[in-house]
Amino acid sequence: MDFGAKFPTGLTYQEFLAKYGTEAHQQRWAAVHATSALTAAQKELLGSFRRQVKVLCMAGAWCGDCVEQCPIFDHIEQASPAIEIRYFDRDDNDDLREALSLCGGARVPQVVFLNEDDQFVGRYGDRTLAKYRSMAADKLGAGCPTGIVPPAAELTGAVAQGWIDEFERVQLMLRTSPRLREKHND
């Protein structure tokens, strides 16, 4: 799949929610957004990024995992002028859903990282290690989060850090790329 050609057809965070989220979905996302602020150190790190990163995010406004994680992506994007994220509805993008099949299914959220030249850098999702550890420890309740009850603050912070670590890994990959270092003379 040509992710670079797909990227400009995506929606911003607010456009995605306006198009695909019901009022109840939008309220859930807003509640998590309000409680998932980044720390000063996280904002400083993200603000220091120099290489442009394009991120395709396949999500579902109805999805509990997306409710818990995509608002964090919005905070990440706001903290770094080098990051641009576009959202794609899983059920409205058959080509992307097929290309990003994970463990035999259409799992969301998933992100694809591209460099400034629209070249594939990596992909990550559907949950961070902190989230999987929490799920394994709980082993009780619903098998799929609903997004109705926001996650505990400590888990939200750990999930945010997991995603920030992945964004930093991609940034460092791009900063140390011989081709991009030559291109930018740094």
PDB file of C-alpha atoms in Angstrom:
ATOM      1  CA  MET A   1       0.000   0.000   0.000  1.00  0.00           C
ATOM      2  CA  ASP A   2       1.204   3.514  -0.782  1.00  0.00           C
ATOM      3  CA  PHE A   3       0.825   5.095   2.649  1.00  0.00           C
ATOM      4  CA  GLY A   4       2.274   8.379   1.363  1.00  0.00           C
ATOM      5  CA  ALA A   5      -0.548   8.737  -1.166  1.00  0.00           C
ATOM      6  CA  LYS A   6      -3.105   7.786   1.486  1.00  0.00           C
ATOM      7  CA  PHE A   7      -1.895  10.293   4.092  1.00  0.00           C
ATOM      8  CA  PRO A   8      -3.362  13.515   2.597  1.00  0.00           C
ATOM      9  CA  THR A   9      -6.816  11.928   2.405  1.00  0.00           C
ATOM     10  CA  GLY A  10      -6.977  11.535   6.186  1.00  0.00           C
ATOM     11  CA  LEU A  11      -8.739  13.747   8.687  1.00  0.00           C
ATOM     12  CA  THR A  12      -7.460  15.857  11.539  1.00  0.00           C
ATOM     13  CA  TYR A  13      -8.386  14.805  15.061  1.00  0.00           C
ATOM     14  CA  GLN A  14     -11.364  17.164  15.247  1.00  0.00           C
ATOM     15  CA  GLU A  15     -12.532  16.369  11.706  1.00  0.00           C
ATOM     16  CA  PHE A  16     -12.417  12.643  12.469  1.00  0.00           C
ATOM     17  CA  LEU A  17     -14.517  13.022  15.609  1.00  0.00           C
ATOM     18  CA  ALA A  18     -16.980  15.340  13.881  1.00  0.00           C
ATOM     19  CA  LYS A  19     -17.470  12.921  10.996  1.00  0.00           C
ATOM     20  CA  TYR A  20     -17.437   9.563  12.772  1.00  0.00           C
ATOM     21  CA  GLY A  21     -18.253  10.223  16.413  1.00  0.00           C
ATOM     22  CA  THR A  22     -21.722  10.359  17.846  1.00  0.00           C
ATOM     23  CA  GLU A  23     -22.319  12.877  20.624  1.00  0.00           C
ATOM     24  CA  ALA A  24     -21.650  10.123  23.179  1.00  0.00           C
ATOM     25  CA  HIS A  25     -18.399   9.147  21.446  1.00  0.00           C
ATOM     26  CA  GLN A  26     -17.250  12.769  21.321  1.00  0.00           C
ATOM     27  CA  GLN A  27     -17.976  13.187  25.032  1.00  0.00           C
ATOM     28  CA  ARG A  28     -15.916  10.082  25.876  1.00  0.00           C
ATOM     29  CA  TRP A  29     -12.979  11.265  23.785  1.00  0.00           C
ATOM     30  CA  ALA A  30     -13.215  14.743  25.337  1.00  0.00           C
ATOM     31  CA  ALA A  31     -13.185  13.289  28.860  1.00  0.00           C
ATOM     32  CA  VAL A  32     -10.009  11.309  28.177  1.00  0.00           C
ATOM     33  CA  HIS A  33      -8.460  14.263  26.353  1.00  0.00           C
ATOM     34  CA  ALA A  34      -9.035  16.432  29.427  1.00  0.00           C
ATOM     35  CA  THR A  35      -7.338  13.938  31.746  1.00  0.00           C
ATOM     36  CA  SER A  36      -4.436  12.870  29.541  1.00  0.00           C
ATOM     37  CA  ALA A  37      -2.259  15.977  29.602  1.00  0.00           C
ATOM     38  CA  LEU A  38       1.437  15.472  28.947  1.00  0.00           C
ATOM     39  CA  THR A  39       4.087  16.370  31.483  1.00  0.00           C
ATOM     40  CA  ALA A  40       6.381  19.351  30.940  1.00  0.00           C
ATOM     41  CA  ALA A  41       9.284  16.967  30.242  1.00  0.00           C
ATOM     42  CA  GLN A  42       7.236  15.072  27.636  1.00  0.00           C
ATOM     43  CA  LYS A  43       6.222  18.321  25.926  1.00  0.00           C
ATOM     44  CA  GLU A  44       9.833  19.513  25.940  1.00  0.00           C
ATOM     45  CA  LEU A  45      11.019  16.261  24.363  1.00  0.00           C
ATOM     46  CA  LEU A  46       8.344  16.330  21.667  1.00  0.00           C
ATOM     47  CA  GLY A  47       8.972  20.019  21.017  1.00  0.00           C
ATOM     48  CA  SER A  48      12.641  19.260  20.352  1.00  0.00           C
ATOM     49  CA  PHE A  49      11.884  16.970  17.397  1.00  0.00           C
ATOM     50  CA  ARG A  50      13.433  18.303  14.179  1.00  0.00           C
ATOM     51  CA  ARG A  51      12.519  15.736  11.555  1.00  0.00           C
ATOM     52  CA  GLN A  52       9.038  15.857  10.078  1.00  0.00           C
ATOM     53  CA  VAL A  53       6.960  12.748  10.815  1.00  0.00           C
ATOM     54  CA  LYS A  54       3.666  11.966   9.151  1.00  0.00           C
ATOM     55  CA  VAL A  55       1.445   9.572  11.071  1.00  0.00           C
ATOM     56  CA  LEU A  56      -1.546   7.692   9.705  1.00  0.00           C
ATOM     57  CA  CYS A  57      -3.841   6.561  12.503  1.00  0.00           C
ATOM     58  CA  MET A  58      -6.457   3.933  11.749  1.00  0.00           C
ATOM     59  CA  ALA A  59      -9.121   4.189  14.439  1.00  0.00           C
ATOM     60  CA  GLY A  60     -12.785   3.922  15.286  1.00  0.00           C
ATOM     61  CA  ALA A  61     -14.675   6.598  17.201  1.00  0.00           C
ATOM     62  CA  TRP A  62     -16.685   3.789  18.833  1.00  0.00           C
ATOM     63  CA  CYS A  63     -13.585   1.866  19.977  1.00  0.00           C
ATOM     64  CA  GLY A  64     -12.694   1.886  23.679  1.00  0.00           C
ATOM     65  CA  ASP A  65      -8.969   1.457  22.990  1.00  0.00           C
ATOM     66  CA  CYS A  66      -9.114   4.421  20.604  1.00  0.00           C
ATOM     67  CA  VAL A  67     -10.975   6.479  23.214  1.00  0.00           C
ATOM     68  CA  GLU A  68      -8.168   5.755  25.668  1.00  0.00           C
ATOM     69  CA  GLN A  69      -5.261   6.400  23.264  1.00  0.00           C
ATOM     70  CA  CYS A  70      -6.129   8.739  20.386  1.00  0.00           C
ATOM     71  CA  PRO A  71      -6.604  11.785  22.643  1.00  0.00           C
ATOM     72  CA  ILE A  72      -2.990  11.208  23.703  1.00  0.00           C
ATOM     73  CA  PHE A  73      -1.988  11.381  20.026  1.00  0.00           C
ATOM     74  CA  ASP A  74      -3.650  14.781  19.783  1.00  0.00           C
ATOM     75  CA  HIS A  75      -1.584  16.016  22.740  1.00  0.00           C
ATOM     76  CA  ILE A  76       1.557  14.607  21.098  1.00  0.00           C
ATOM     77  CA  GLU A  77       0.777  16.379  17.822  1.00  0.00           C
ATOM     78  CA  GLN A  78       0.079  19.666  19.617  1.00  0.00           C
ATOM     79  CA  ALA A  79       3.413  19.436  21.458  1.00  0.00           C
ATOM     80  CA  SER A  80       5.518  18.978  18.314  1.00  0.00           C
ATOM     81  CA  PRO A  81       5.452  21.049  15.150  1.00  0.00           C
ATOM     82  CA  ALA A  82       7.350  18.163  13.505  1.00  0.00           C
ATOM     83  CA  ILE A  83       4.446  15.710  13.874  1.00  0.00           C
ATOM     84  CA  GLU A  84       1.380  15.648  11.641  1.00  0.00           C
ATOM     85  CA  ILE A  85      -1.313  13.031  12.288  1.00  0.00           C
ATOM     86  CA  ARG A  86      -4.186  12.062  10.020  1.00  0.00           C
ATOM     87  CA  TYR A  87      -7.007   9.791  11.141  1.00  0.00           C
ATOM     88  CA  PHE A  88      -8.779   7.125   9.107  1.00  0.00           C
ATOM     89  CA  ASP A  89     -11.921   5.277  10.114  1.00  0.00           C
ATOM     90  CA  ARG A  90     -11.274   1.542  10.161  1.00  0.00           C
ATOM     91  CA  ASP A  91     -14.636   0.647   8.663  1.00  0.00           C
ATOM     92  CA  ASP A  92     -14.516   3.306   5.948  1.00  0.00           C
ATOM     93  CA  ASN A  93     -11.044   2.427   4.593  1.00  0.00           C
ATOM     94  CA  ASP A  94     -10.989  -1.162   3.376  1.00  0.00           C
ATOM     95  CA  ASP A  95      -7.540  -0.770   1.799  1.00  0.00           C
ATOM     96  CA  LEU A  96      -5.947   0.488   5.011  1.00  0.00           C
ATOM     97  CA  ARG A  97      -7.772  -2.067   7.144  1.00  0.00           C
ATOM     98  CA  GLU A  98      -6.468  -4.873   4.919  1.00  0.00           C
ATOM     99  CA  ALA A  99      -2.915  -3.515   4.831  1.00  0.00           C
ATOM    100  CA  LEU A 100      -2.827  -3.166   8.623  1.00  0.00           C
ATOM    101  CA  SER A 101      -4.366  -6.496   9.567  1.00  0.00           C
ATOM    102  CA  LEU A 102      -2.860  -7.410  12.922  1.00  0.00           C
ATOM    103  CA  CYS A 103      -2.977 -10.894  14.389  1.00  0.00           C
ATOM    104  CA  GLY A 104      -5.546 -11.752  11.714  1.00  0.00           C
ATOM    105  CA  GLY A 105      -7.882  -8.894  12.574  1.00  0.00           C
ATOM    106  CA  ALA A 106      -8.671  -5.228  12.031  1.00  0.00           C
ATOM    107  CA  ARG A 107      -7.262  -4.001  15.360  1.00  0.00           C
ATOM    108  CA  VAL A 108      -7.336  -0.306  16.267  1.00  0.00           C
ATOM    109  CA  PRO A 109      -5.798   2.072  16.946  1.00  0.00           C
ATOM    110  CA  GLN A 110      -2.820   1.474  14.735  1.00  0.00           C
ATOM    111  CA  VAL A 111      -0.375   4.041  13.460  1.00  0.00           C
ATOM    112  CA  VAL A 112       1.969   4.110  10.499  1.00  0.00           C
ATOM    113  CA  PHE A 113       4.960   6.440  10.632  1.00  0.00           C
ATOM    114  CA  LEU A 114       6.249   8.078   7.430  1.00  0.00           C
ATOM    115  CA  ASN A 115       9.224  10.352   6.941  1.00  0.00           C
ATOM    116  CA  GLU A 116       9.084  13.720   5.217  1.00  0.00           C
ATOM    117  CA  ASP A 117       9.463  11.976   1.839  1.00  0.00           C
ATOM    118  CA  ASP A 118       6.448   9.723   2.506  1.00  0.00           C
ATOM    119  CA  GLN A 119       8.644   6.671   3.033  1.00  0.00           C
ATOM    120  CA  PHE A 120       7.524   3.994   5.477  1.00  0.00           C
ATOM    121  CA  VAL A 121       9.369   4.178   8.802  1.00  0.00           C
ATOM    122  CA  GLY A 122       7.334   1.850  11.005  1.00  0.00           C
ATOM    123  CA  ARG A 123       4.022   0.932  12.502  1.00  0.00           C
ATOM    124  CA  TYR A 124       2.749   0.492  16.039  1.00  0.00           C
ATOM    125  CA  GLY A 125      -0.442  -0.449  17.812  1.00  0.00           C
ATOM    126  CA  ASP A 126      -2.987  -1.531  18.920  1.00  0.00           C
ATOM    127  CA  ARG A 127      -2.055  -1.154  22.569  1.00  0.00           C
ATOM    128  CA  THR A 128       1.084  -0.233  24.440  1.00  0.00           C
ATOM    129  CA  LEU A 129       2.949  -2.660  26.663  1.00  0.00           C
ATOM    130  CA  ALA A 130       1.605  -0.845  29.760  1.00  0.00           C
ATOM    131  CA  LYS A 131      -1.965  -1.450  28.583  1.00  0.00           C
ATOM    132  CA  TYR A 132      -1.332  -5.129  27.869  1.00  0.00           C
ATOM    133  CA  ARG A 133       0.298  -5.540  31.276  1.00  0.00           C
ATOM    134  CA  SER A 134      -2.751  -3.944  32.907  1.00  0.00           C
ATOM    135  CA  MET A 135      -5.130  -6.178  30.974  1.00  0.00           C
ATOM    136  CA  ALA A 136      -3.143  -9.285  31.892  1.00  0.00           C
ATOM    137  CA  ALA A 137      -3.114  -8.303  35.577  1.00  0.00           C
ATOM    138  CA  ASP A 138      -6.868  -7.613  35.675  1.00  0.00           C
ATOM    139  CA  LYS A 139      -8.178 -10.662  33.798  1.00  0.00           C
ATOM    140  CA  LEU A 140     -11.636  -9.684  34.970  1.00  0.00           C
ATOM    141  CA  GLY A 141     -14.458  -7.657  33.451  1.00  0.00           C
ATOM    142  CA  ALA A 142     -15.162  -6.934  29.835  1.00  0.00           C
ATOM    143  CA  GLY A 143     -12.668  -8.203  27.287  1.00  0.00           C
ATOM    144  CA  CYS A 144     -12.962  -5.010  25.295  1.00  0.00           C
ATOM    145  CA  PRO A 145     -12.924  -1.564  26.904  1.00  0.00           C
ATOM    146  CA  THR A 146     -16.003   0.491  26.163  1.00  0.00           C
ATOM    147  CA  GLY A 147     -14.588   3.946  26.735  1.00  0.00           C
ATOM    148  CA  ILE A 148     -17.515   4.663  29.063  1.00  0.00           C
ATOM    149  CA  VAL A 149     -15.319   4.580  32.158  1.00  0.00           C
ATOM    150  CA  PRO A 150     -12.016   6.460  31.653  1.00  0.00           C
ATOM    151  CA  PRO A 151      -8.862   4.530  32.557  1.00  0.00           C
ATOM    152  CA  ALA A 152      -7.033   5.215  35.814  1.00  0.00           C
ATOM    153  CA  ALA A 153      -4.689   8.202  35.664  1.00  0.00           C
ATOM    154  CA  GLU A 154      -1.596   6.080  36.299  1.00  0.00           C
ATOM    155  CA  LEU A 155      -2.444   3.781  33.382  1.00  0.00           C
ATOM    156  CA  THR A 156      -3.179   6.754  31.125  1.00  0.00           C
ATOM    157  CA  GLY A 157       0.228   8.207  32.017  1.00  0.00           C
ATOM    158  CA  ALA A 158       1.981   4.906  31.328  1.00  0.00           C
ATOM    159  CA  VAL A 159       0.162   4.510  28.011  1.00  0.00           C
ATOM    160  CA  ALA A 160       1.069   8.090  27.047  1.00  0.00           C
ATOM    161  CA  GLN A 161       4.717   7.402  27.851  1.00  0.00           C
ATOM    162  CA  GLY A 162       4.631   4.206  25.798  1.00  0.00           C
ATOM    163  CA  TRP A 163       3.394   6.120  22.776  1.00  0.00           C
ATOM    164  CA  ILE A 164       5.860   8.966  23.342  1.00  0.00           C
ATOM    165  CA  ASP A 165       8.673   6.408  23.499  1.00  0.00           C
ATOM    166  CA  GLU A 166       7.594   5.085  20.097  1.00  0.00           C
ATOM    167  CA  PHE A 167       7.390   8.589  18.613  1.00  0.00           C
ATOM    168  CA  GLU A 168      10.870   9.294  20.025  1.00  0.00           C
ATOM    169  CA  ARG A 169      12.209   6.023  18.569  1.00  0.00           C
ATOM    170  CA  VAL A 170      10.945   7.067  15.137  1.00  0.00           C
ATOM    171  CA  GLN A 171      12.384  10.574  15.541  1.00  0.00           C
ATOM    172  CA  LEU A 172      15.794   9.190  16.499  1.00  0.00           C
ATOM    173  CA  MET A 173      15.666   6.786  13.568  1.00  0.00           C
ATOM    174  CA  LEU A 174      15.080   9.755  11.262  1.00  0.00           C
ATOM    175  CA  ARG A 175      17.685  11.960  12.970  1.00  0.00           C
ATOM    176  CA  THR A 176      20.359   9.297  12.580  1.00  0.00           C
ATOM    177  CA  SER A 177      19.401   8.300   9.025  1.00  0.00           C
ATOM    178  CA  PRO A 178      22.489   8.837   6.835  1.00  0.00           C
ATOM    179  CA  ARG A 179      20.286   9.844   3.876  1.00  0.00           C
ATOM    180  CA  LEU A 180      18.344  12.438   5.876  1.00  0.00           C
ATOM    181  CA  ARG A 181      21.485  13.718   7.625  1.00  0.00           C
ATOM    182  CA  GLU A 182      23.045  14.313   4.221  1.00  0.00           C
ATOM    183  CA  LYS A 183      19.843  15.886   2.887  1.00  0.00           C
ATOM    184  CA  HIS A 184      19.640  18.297   5.855  1.00  0.00           C
ATOM    185  CA  ASN A 185      23.403  18.747   6.197  1.00  0.00           C
ATOM    186  CA  ASP A 186      23.378  17.807   9.861  1.00  0.00           C
TER     187      ASP A 186
END
